[in-house]
Amino acid sequence: MLTPVVDADGTPFWEYAARGELRVQTCADCGEPRFPPRPCCPHCRSFDHEWRPLSGRGRIWSYVLPHPPLLPDYAEQAPYNVILVELADAPRIRLVGNLVSEAGARLDSVPADRIRIGARVQAVFTPEGLPQWVLERP
Amino acid sequence: MAPMAVLKDATAIVGIGQTPFAKQLPETERALACRAILAALDDAGIAPDEVDALASYTMEETDEVEVAKALGLGGLTFFSKVGYGGGGSCATVAHLAAAIASGQATVGVAWRSRKRGSGPRPWKNTTVQLPTPAQWTRPFGLLRPADEIAMLTRRHMHEYGTTRDHLFNVALACRNRANQNPAAIMYDRPLTREMYMTSRWISEPLCLFDNCLETDGALACVLVSAERARDCRRTPVYVHSAAQGLPAQHHGMVNYWNDDPLTGPAWTAARHLWKHADLTPDDIDVAQIYDAFTALIPLSLEGYGFCARGEGGAFTEGGALEIGGRLPLNTSGGGLSEAYVHGFNLITEGVRQLRGTSTAQVPGAAACLVTAGEGVPTSALLLRN
Ligand SMILES: [Zn+2]
């Protein structure tokens, strides 16, 4: 499986995720959250920021079911789901992830017919610190 | 008062050239580039040593130095490369038009040479990952452009009732035109609805026939001032309007992190394109719209103002994209069925339509929209004869 190739701006996101925390970069001056992380606030141009903890709740905005040809580790689980989650605390931020039956489960652990746009999901984390999502009402 | 549009009809495409298209060609990308450029200059009746401007894509592997020294070009005073893959296609011509209209150069060549069928495939490479934004997508198995566009497609279906039949209408129109074009990869391969509906998935909701071809090939075109174009041997095809588009808070193909991911770069390019044109979408006789994926057509139809937001799927109904329809589309077969060379074949086909020499000619075509990839930072041209 691919691990995130992290850049300087993204490093804190993954450090918090490794501790089981979902946080987004937020302007320390005007309070606007932004994603992906970047050096400067596009709203007020401040360079000061903090990493705001989120509830980890969201809704599925869209999803796809990739089929081969894929990288071997992914082809082995295909068709699996990739979902796009609109965050309850920051609706313009949509995180790419996988809907799974429980933290650390395979990418195909939720049957495709259980996935629908608008479904409420909650963030969980793999032992490796990758965020995943489970249905609020499985 | 709007600023004077100095670009409008100031330059014209006077030569086009291409190599054969195939899944695999024996020659190198560099050799293919040279052949396409020489063919375009020959078509224009302009000697290579008169070329003083070049434009291509940042992804083009053959650089200006190699082209200029292999072909014996004259001293170059303008050279430019445009980023974002297929989003740069029309911008290569736009940059040359701006250079020639402003006196920085006199004879410009734009080109693209690509060996995709035989080159490396992103989903086979386990080690190389681009940083931002790949760190936010690839670990989760959103690996390919098809996966990224499928995400927008599913949402468009959910919000607006776009269907697989709408996407099939796009695939079919392109295939029907390819069946008229002997140079097209899919020239002798008709497509049926049953073939489409039973084909294998690539990334649901996109199936095999929603995805462009993988092609080796090269194309080029030659641009000069309108004044000089009138003395060239081909019917001049004027660059009436040109635009690039990078919307505020856009993030590349994974355009998921702004207010409205379904209004992509096409909307930004379109605003500028029409603002500086004497034409409206109603005046467009034929369109060459970037089709790496069928779903880019509904999104582009909306962005360029051929229909309202959300109506791009329904627009394709009733043969609208066929010859004789409301907006004949990708009349050489496009990236879906002629060749996928980062959209450059859409430019050359736009030129053929306005010369009256297409293999699927729209009678009396006088204005053609050509677009680059939607989803990525993009570009577009309005061509007229
Ligand atoms: Zn701010």
PDB file of N, CA and C in Angstrom, chain B residues 13-81:
ATOM      1  N   ILE B  13      -3.988  30.249 -37.982  1.00  0.00           N
ATOM      2  CA  ILE B  13      -3.304  28.968 -38.183  1.00  0.00           C
ATOM      3  C   ILE B  13      -3.293  28.713 -39.686  1.00  0.00           C
ATOM      4  N   VAL B  14      -2.094  28.522 -40.233  1.00  0.00           N
ATOM      5  CA  VAL B  14      -1.953  28.366 -41.687  1.00  0.00           C
ATOM      6  C   VAL B  14      -1.344  27.025 -42.078  1.00  0.00           C
ATOM      7  N   GLY B  15      -0.988  26.216 -41.096  1.00  0.00           N
ATOM      8  CA  GLY B  15      -0.436  24.909 -41.412  1.00  0.00           C
ATOM      9  C   GLY B  15      -0.720  23.933 -40.286  1.00  0.00           C
ATOM     10  N   ILE B  16      -1.052  22.705 -40.655  1.00  0.00           N
ATOM     11  CA  ILE B  16      -1.210  21.637 -39.661  1.00  0.00           C
ATOM     12  C   ILE B  16      -0.483  20.395 -40.161  1.00  0.00           C
ATOM     13  N   GLY B  17      -0.003  19.579 -39.241  1.00  0.00           N
ATOM     14  CA  GLY B  17       0.683  18.352 -39.635  1.00  0.00           C
ATOM     15  C   GLY B  17       0.578  17.319 -38.540  1.00  0.00           C
ATOM     16  N   GLN B  18       0.710  16.067 -38.927  1.00  0.00           N
ATOM     17  CA  GLN B  18       0.659  14.996 -37.929  1.00  0.00           C
ATOM     18  C   GLN B  18       1.371  13.759 -38.451  1.00  0.00           C
ATOM     19  N   THR B  19       1.723  12.889 -37.532  1.00  0.00           N
ATOM     20  CA  THR B  19       2.238  11.562 -37.872  1.00  0.00           C
ATOM     21  C   THR B  19       1.061  10.598 -37.894  1.00  0.00           C
ATOM     22  N   PRO B  20       1.270   9.352 -38.313  1.00  0.00           N
ATOM     23  CA  PRO B  20       0.227   8.352 -38.068  1.00  0.00           C
ATOM     24  C   PRO B  20      -0.008   8.204 -36.560  1.00  0.00           C
ATOM     25  N   PHE B  21      -1.181   7.703 -36.190  1.00  0.00           N
ATOM     26  CA  PHE B  21      -1.480   7.370 -34.800  1.00  0.00           C
ATOM     27  C   PHE B  21      -1.509   5.857 -34.660  1.00  0.00           C
ATOM     28  N   ALA B  22      -0.956   5.363 -33.551  1.00  0.00           N
ATOM     29  CA  ALA B  22      -0.960   3.913 -33.325  1.00  0.00           C
ATOM     30  C   ALA B  22      -0.753   3.643 -31.849  1.00  0.00           C
ATOM     31  N   LYS B  23      -1.054   2.423 -31.436  1.00  0.00           N
ATOM     32  CA  LYS B  23      -0.778   2.030 -30.048  1.00  0.00           C
ATOM     33  C   LYS B  23       0.708   2.066 -29.778  1.00  0.00           C
ATOM     34  N   GLN B  24       1.476   1.746 -30.801  1.00  0.00           N
ATOM     35  CA  GLN B  24       2.923   1.778 -30.634  1.00  0.00           C
ATOM     36  C   GLN B  24       3.578   2.137 -31.960  1.00  0.00           C
ATOM     37  N   LEU B  25       4.347   3.214 -31.968  1.00  0.00           N
ATOM     38  CA  LEU B  25       5.110   3.607 -33.160  1.00  0.00           C
ATOM     39  C   LEU B  25       6.589   3.350 -32.894  1.00  0.00           C
ATOM     40  N   PRO B  26       7.330   2.945 -33.926  1.00  0.00           N
ATOM     41  CA  PRO B  26       8.738   2.594 -33.698  1.00  0.00           C
ATOM     42  C   PRO B  26       9.634   3.808 -33.428  1.00  0.00           C
ATOM     43  N   GLU B  27       9.305   4.959 -33.969  1.00  0.00           N
ATOM     44  CA  GLU B  27      10.219   6.098 -33.846  1.00  0.00           C
ATOM     45  C   GLU B  27      10.160   6.722 -32.452  1.00  0.00           C
ATOM     46  N   THR B  28      11.198   7.492 -32.133  1.00  0.00           N
ATOM     47  CA  THR B  28      11.248   8.181 -30.841  1.00  0.00           C
ATOM     48  C   THR B  28      10.280   9.367 -30.841  1.00  0.00           C
ATOM     49  N   GLU B  29       9.953   9.840 -29.621  1.00  0.00           N
ATOM     50  CA  GLU B  29       9.113  11.037 -29.511  1.00  0.00           C
ATOM     51  C   GLU B  29       9.756  12.211 -30.243  1.00  0.00           C
ATOM     52  N   ARG B  30      11.074  12.305 -30.172  1.00  0.00           N
ATOM     53  CA  ARG B  30      11.776  13.422 -30.808  1.00  0.00           C
ATOM     54  C   ARG B  30      11.611  13.370 -32.330  1.00  0.00           C
ATOM     55  N   ALA B  31      11.774  12.166 -32.888  1.00  0.00           N
ATOM     56  CA  ALA B  31      11.618  12.014 -34.338  1.00  0.00           C
ATOM     57  C   ALA B  31      10.179  12.302 -34.755  1.00  0.00           C
ATOM     58  N   LEU B  32       9.225  11.838 -33.947  1.00  0.00           N
ATOM     59  CA  LEU B  32       7.819  12.094 -34.271  1.00  0.00           C
ATOM     60  C   LEU B  32       7.519  13.591 -34.231  1.00  0.00           C
ATOM     61  N   ALA B  33       8.069  14.279 -33.244  1.00  0.00           N
ATOM     62  CA  ALA B  33       7.877  15.732 -33.144  1.00  0.00           C
ATOM     63  C   ALA B  33       8.399  16.412 -34.400  1.00  0.00           C
ATOM     64  N   CYS B  34       9.596  16.027 -34.824  1.00  0.00           N
ATOM     65  CA  CYS B  34      10.210  16.636 -36.013  1.00  0.00           C
ATOM     66  C   CYS B  34       9.352  16.386 -37.250  1.00  0.00           C
ATOM     67  N   ARG B  35       8.853  15.180 -37.378  1.00  0.00           N
ATOM     68  CA  ARG B  35       8.023  14.857 -38.563  1.00  0.00           C
ATOM     69  C   ARG B  35       6.733  15.672 -38.581  1.00  0.00           C
ATOM     70  N   ALA B  36       6.075  15.777 -37.433  1.00  0.00           N
ATOM     71  CA  ALA B  36       4.805  16.530 -37.383  1.00  0.00           C
ATOM     72  C   ALA B  36       5.034  18.004 -37.692  1.00  0.00           C
ATOM     73  N   ILE B  37       6.116  18.561 -37.143  1.00  0.00           N
ATOM     74  CA  ILE B  37       6.388  19.990 -37.363  1.00  0.00           C
ATOM     75  C   ILE B  37       6.727  20.249 -38.828  1.00  0.00           C
ATOM     76  N   LEU B  38       7.542  19.384 -39.420  1.00  0.00           N
ATOM     77  CA  LEU B  38       7.875  19.554 -40.841  1.00  0.00           C
ATOM     78  C   LEU B  38       6.630  19.441 -41.712  1.00  0.00           C
ATOM     79  N   ALA B  39       5.741  18.525 -41.352  1.00  0.00           N
ATOM     80  CA  ALA B  39       4.499  18.373 -42.121  1.00  0.00           C
ATOM     81  C   ALA B  39       3.649  19.631 -42.024  1.00  0.00           C
ATOM     82  N   ALA B  40       3.600  20.222 -40.851  1.00  0.00           N
ATOM     83  CA  ALA B  40       2.802  21.442 -40.676  1.00  0.00           C
ATOM     84  C   ALA B  40       3.407  22.610 -41.453  1.00  0.00           C
ATOM     85  N   LEU B  41       4.734  22.724 -41.424  1.00  0.00           N
ATOM     86  CA  LEU B  41       5.395  23.806 -42.172  1.00  0.00           C
ATOM     87  C   LEU B  41       5.211  23.606 -43.676  1.00  0.00           C
ATOM     88  N   ASP B  42       5.273  22.355 -44.121  1.00  0.00           N
ATOM     89  CA  ASP B  42       5.055  22.054 -45.532  1.00  0.00           C
ATOM     90  C   ASP B  42       3.621  22.411 -45.937  1.00  0.00           C
ATOM     91  N   ASP B  43       2.684  22.080 -45.075  1.00  0.00           N
ATOM     92  CA  ASP B  43       1.279  22.418 -45.318  1.00  0.00           C
ATOM     93  C   ASP B  43       1.114  23.940 -45.455  1.00  0.00           C
ATOM     94  N   ALA B  44       1.854  24.676 -44.636  1.00  0.00           N
ATOM     95  CA  ALA B  44       1.762  26.140 -44.658  1.00  0.00           C
ATOM     96  C   ALA B  44       2.545  26.746 -45.821  1.00  0.00           C
ATOM     97  N   GLY B  45       3.502  25.994 -46.381  1.00  0.00           N
ATOM     98  CA  GLY B  45       4.380  26.565 -47.394  1.00  0.00           C
ATOM     99  C   GLY B  45       5.380  27.546 -46.808  1.00  0.00           C
ATOM    100  N   ILE B  46       5.794  27.282 -45.577  1.00  0.00           N
ATOM    101  CA  ILE B  46       6.744  28.167 -44.891  1.00  0.00           C
ATOM    102  C   ILE B  46       8.013  27.373 -44.587  1.00  0.00           C
ATOM    103  N   ALA B  47       9.175  27.962 -44.882  1.00  0.00           N
ATOM    104  CA  ALA B  47      10.445  27.265 -44.678  1.00  0.00           C
ATOM    105  C   ALA B  47      10.780  27.200 -43.191  1.00  0.00           C
ATOM    106  N   PRO B  48      11.391  26.086 -42.748  1.00  0.00           N
ATOM    107  CA  PRO B  48      11.734  25.943 -41.325  1.00  0.00           C
ATOM    108  C   PRO B  48      12.586  27.100 -40.788  1.00  0.00           C
ATOM    109  N   ASP B  49      13.467  27.650 -41.623  1.00  0.00           N
ATOM    110  CA  ASP B  49      14.339  28.701 -41.071  1.00  0.00           C
ATOM    111  C   ASP B  49      13.618  30.027 -40.859  1.00  0.00           C
ATOM    112  N   GLU B  50      12.335  30.071 -41.210  1.00  0.00           N
ATOM    113  CA  GLU B  50      11.543  31.274 -40.909  1.00  0.00           C
ATOM    114  C   GLU B  50      10.895  31.213 -39.525  1.00  0.00           C
ATOM    115  N   VAL B  51      10.900  30.030 -38.911  1.00  0.00           N
ATOM    116  CA  VAL B  51      10.256  29.883 -37.593  1.00  0.00           C
ATOM    117  C   VAL B  51      11.061  30.629 -36.538  1.00  0.00           C
ATOM    118  N   ASP B  52      10.400  31.505 -35.798  1.00  0.00           N
ATOM    119  CA  ASP B  52      11.093  32.205 -34.709  1.00  0.00           C
ATOM    120  C   ASP B  52      10.366  32.098 -33.369  1.00  0.00           C
ATOM    121  N   ALA B  53       9.344  31.228 -33.310  1.00  0.00           N
ATOM    122  CA  ALA B  53       8.644  31.035 -32.030  1.00  0.00           C
ATOM    123  C   ALA B  53       8.178  29.586 -31.909  1.00  0.00           C
ATOM    124  N   LEU B  54       8.288  29.046 -30.701  1.00  0.00           N
ATOM    125  CA  LEU B  54       7.825  27.682 -30.415  1.00  0.00           C
ATOM    126  C   LEU B  54       6.987  27.691 -29.140  1.00  0.00           C
ATOM    127  N   ALA B  55       6.007  26.800 -29.119  1.00  0.00           N
ATOM    128  CA  ALA B  55       5.238  26.629 -27.880  1.00  0.00           C
ATOM    129  C   ALA B  55       4.818  25.179 -27.766  1.00  0.00           C
ATOM    130  N   SER B  56       4.907  24.652 -26.547  1.00  0.00           N
ATOM    131  CA  SER B  56       4.458  23.288 -26.315  1.00  0.00           C
ATOM    132  C   SER B  56       4.030  23.137 -24.857  1.00  0.00           C
ATOM    133  N   TYR B  57       3.935  21.900 -24.411  1.00  0.00           N
ATOM    134  CA  TYR B  57       3.485  21.576 -23.055  1.00  0.00           C
ATOM    135  C   TYR B  57       4.712  21.363 -22.165  1.00  0.00           C
ATOM    136  N   THR B  58       4.577  21.618 -20.873  1.00  0.00           N
ATOM    137  CA  THR B  58       5.696  21.302 -19.974  1.00  0.00           C
ATOM    138  C   THR B  58       5.946  19.792 -19.960  1.00  0.00           C
ATOM    139  N   MET B  59       4.920  18.999 -20.253  1.00  0.00           N
ATOM    140  CA  MET B  59       5.089  17.544 -20.264  1.00  0.00           C
ATOM    141  C   MET B  59       5.730  17.052 -21.555  1.00  0.00           C
ATOM    142  N   GLU B  60       5.910  17.946 -22.534  1.00  0.00           N
ATOM    143  CA  GLU B  60       6.558  17.554 -23.785  1.00  0.00           C
ATOM    144  C   GLU B  60       8.021  17.219 -23.507  1.00  0.00           C
ATOM    145  N   GLU B  61       8.439  16.038 -23.966  1.00  0.00           N
ATOM    146  CA  GLU B  61       9.801  15.574 -23.660  1.00  0.00           C
ATOM    147  C   GLU B  61      10.835  16.152 -24.612  1.00  0.00           C
ATOM    148  N   THR B  62      10.410  16.542 -25.825  1.00  0.00           N
ATOM    149  CA  THR B  62      11.351  17.118 -26.781  1.00  0.00           C
ATOM    150  C   THR B  62      11.389  18.623 -26.571  1.00  0.00           C
ATOM    151  N   ASP B  63      12.529  19.143 -26.158  1.00  0.00           N
ATOM    152  CA  ASP B  63      12.539  20.563 -25.839  1.00  0.00           C
ATOM    153  C   ASP B  63      12.862  21.419 -27.063  1.00  0.00           C
ATOM    154  N   GLU B  64      12.784  22.727 -26.874  1.00  0.00           N
ATOM    155  CA  GLU B  64      12.937  23.671 -27.988  1.00  0.00           C
ATOM    156  C   GLU B  64      14.304  23.537 -28.644  1.00  0.00           C
ATOM    157  N   VAL B  65      15.317  23.338 -27.825  1.00  0.00           N
ATOM    158  CA  VAL B  65      16.681  23.238 -28.349  1.00  0.00           C
ATOM    159  C   VAL B  65      16.781  22.078 -29.338  1.00  0.00           C
ATOM    160  N   GLU B  66      16.205  20.940 -28.947  1.00  0.00           N
ATOM    161  CA  GLU B  66      16.273  19.756 -29.816  1.00  0.00           C
ATOM    162  C   GLU B  66      15.512  19.984 -31.121  1.00  0.00           C
ATOM    163  N   VAL B  67      14.324  20.552 -31.009  1.00  0.00           N
ATOM    164  CA  VAL B  67      13.513  20.810 -32.202  1.00  0.00           C
ATOM    165  C   VAL B  67      14.234  21.792 -33.120  1.00  0.00           C
ATOM    166  N   ALA B  68      14.716  22.879 -32.550  1.00  0.00           N
ATOM    167  CA  ALA B  68      15.310  23.945 -33.357  1.00  0.00           C
ATOM    168  C   ALA B  68      16.570  23.467 -34.067  1.00  0.00           C
ATOM    169  N   LYS B  69      17.381  22.678 -33.375  1.00  0.00           N
ATOM    170  CA  LYS B  69      18.627  22.262 -34.023  1.00  0.00           C
ATOM    171  C   LYS B  69      18.407  21.116 -35.003  1.00  0.00           C
ATOM    172  N   ALA B  70      17.412  20.249 -34.728  1.00  0.00           N
ATOM    173  CA  ALA B  70      17.150  19.148 -35.661  1.00  0.00           C
ATOM    174  C   ALA B  70      16.523  19.654 -36.955  1.00  0.00           C
ATOM    175  N   LEU B  71      15.668  20.645 -36.849  1.00  0.00           N
ATOM    176  CA  LEU B  71      14.922  21.103 -38.027  1.00  0.00           C
ATOM    177  C   LEU B  71      15.555  22.315 -38.699  1.00  0.00           C
ATOM    178  N   GLY B  72      16.640  22.818 -38.139  1.00  0.00           N
ATOM    179  CA  GLY B  72      17.273  23.990 -38.741  1.00  0.00           C
ATOM    180  C   GLY B  72      16.388  25.216 -38.687  1.00  0.00           C
ATOM    181  N   LEU B  73      15.740  25.411 -37.534  1.00  0.00           N
ATOM    182  CA  LEU B  73      14.903  26.606 -37.385  1.00  0.00           C
ATOM    183  C   LEU B  73      15.779  27.846 -37.327  1.00  0.00           C
ATOM    184  N   GLY B  74      15.142  28.986 -37.556  1.00  0.00           N
ATOM    185  CA  GLY B  74      15.865  30.247 -37.454  1.00  0.00           C
ATOM    186  C   GLY B  74      16.112  30.590 -35.997  1.00  0.00           C
ATOM    187  N   GLY B  75      16.685  31.772 -35.746  1.00  0.00           N
ATOM    188  CA  GLY B  75      16.868  32.205 -34.369  1.00  0.00           C
ATOM    189  C   GLY B  75      15.515  32.427 -33.715  1.00  0.00           C
ATOM    190  N   LEU B  76      15.315  31.825 -32.547  1.00  0.00           N
ATOM    191  CA  LEU B  76      14.024  31.955 -31.863  1.00  0.00           C
ATOM    192  C   LEU B  76      14.021  33.186 -30.965  1.00  0.00           C
ATOM    193  N   THR B  77      12.943  33.937 -31.013  1.00  0.00           N
ATOM    194  CA  THR B  77      12.796  35.089 -30.118  1.00  0.00           C
ATOM    195  C   THR B  77      11.659  34.910 -29.123  1.00  0.00           C
ATOM    196  N   PHE B  78      10.940  33.783 -29.253  1.00  0.00           N
ATOM    197  CA  PHE B  78       9.879  33.491 -28.291  1.00  0.00           C
ATOM    198  C   PHE B  78       9.754  31.989 -28.151  1.00  0.00           C
ATOM    199  N   PHE B  79       9.767  31.477 -26.918  1.00  0.00           N
ATOM    200  CA  PHE B  79       9.459  30.058 -26.697  1.00  0.00           C
ATOM    201  C   PHE B  79       8.811  29.918 -25.330  1.00  0.00           C
ATOM    202  N   SER B  80       7.819  29.043 -25.277  1.00  0.00           N
ATOM    203  CA  SER B  80       6.954  28.983 -24.115  1.00  0.00           C
ATOM    204  C   SER B  80       6.465  27.559 -23.918  1.00  0.00           C
ATOM    205  N   LYS B  81       6.313  27.167 -22.656  1.00  0.00           N
ATOM    206  CA  LYS B  81       5.735  25.861 -22.360  1.00  0.00           C
ATOM    207  C   LYS B  81       4.631  26.029 -21.334  1.00  0.00           C
TER     208      LYS B  81
END
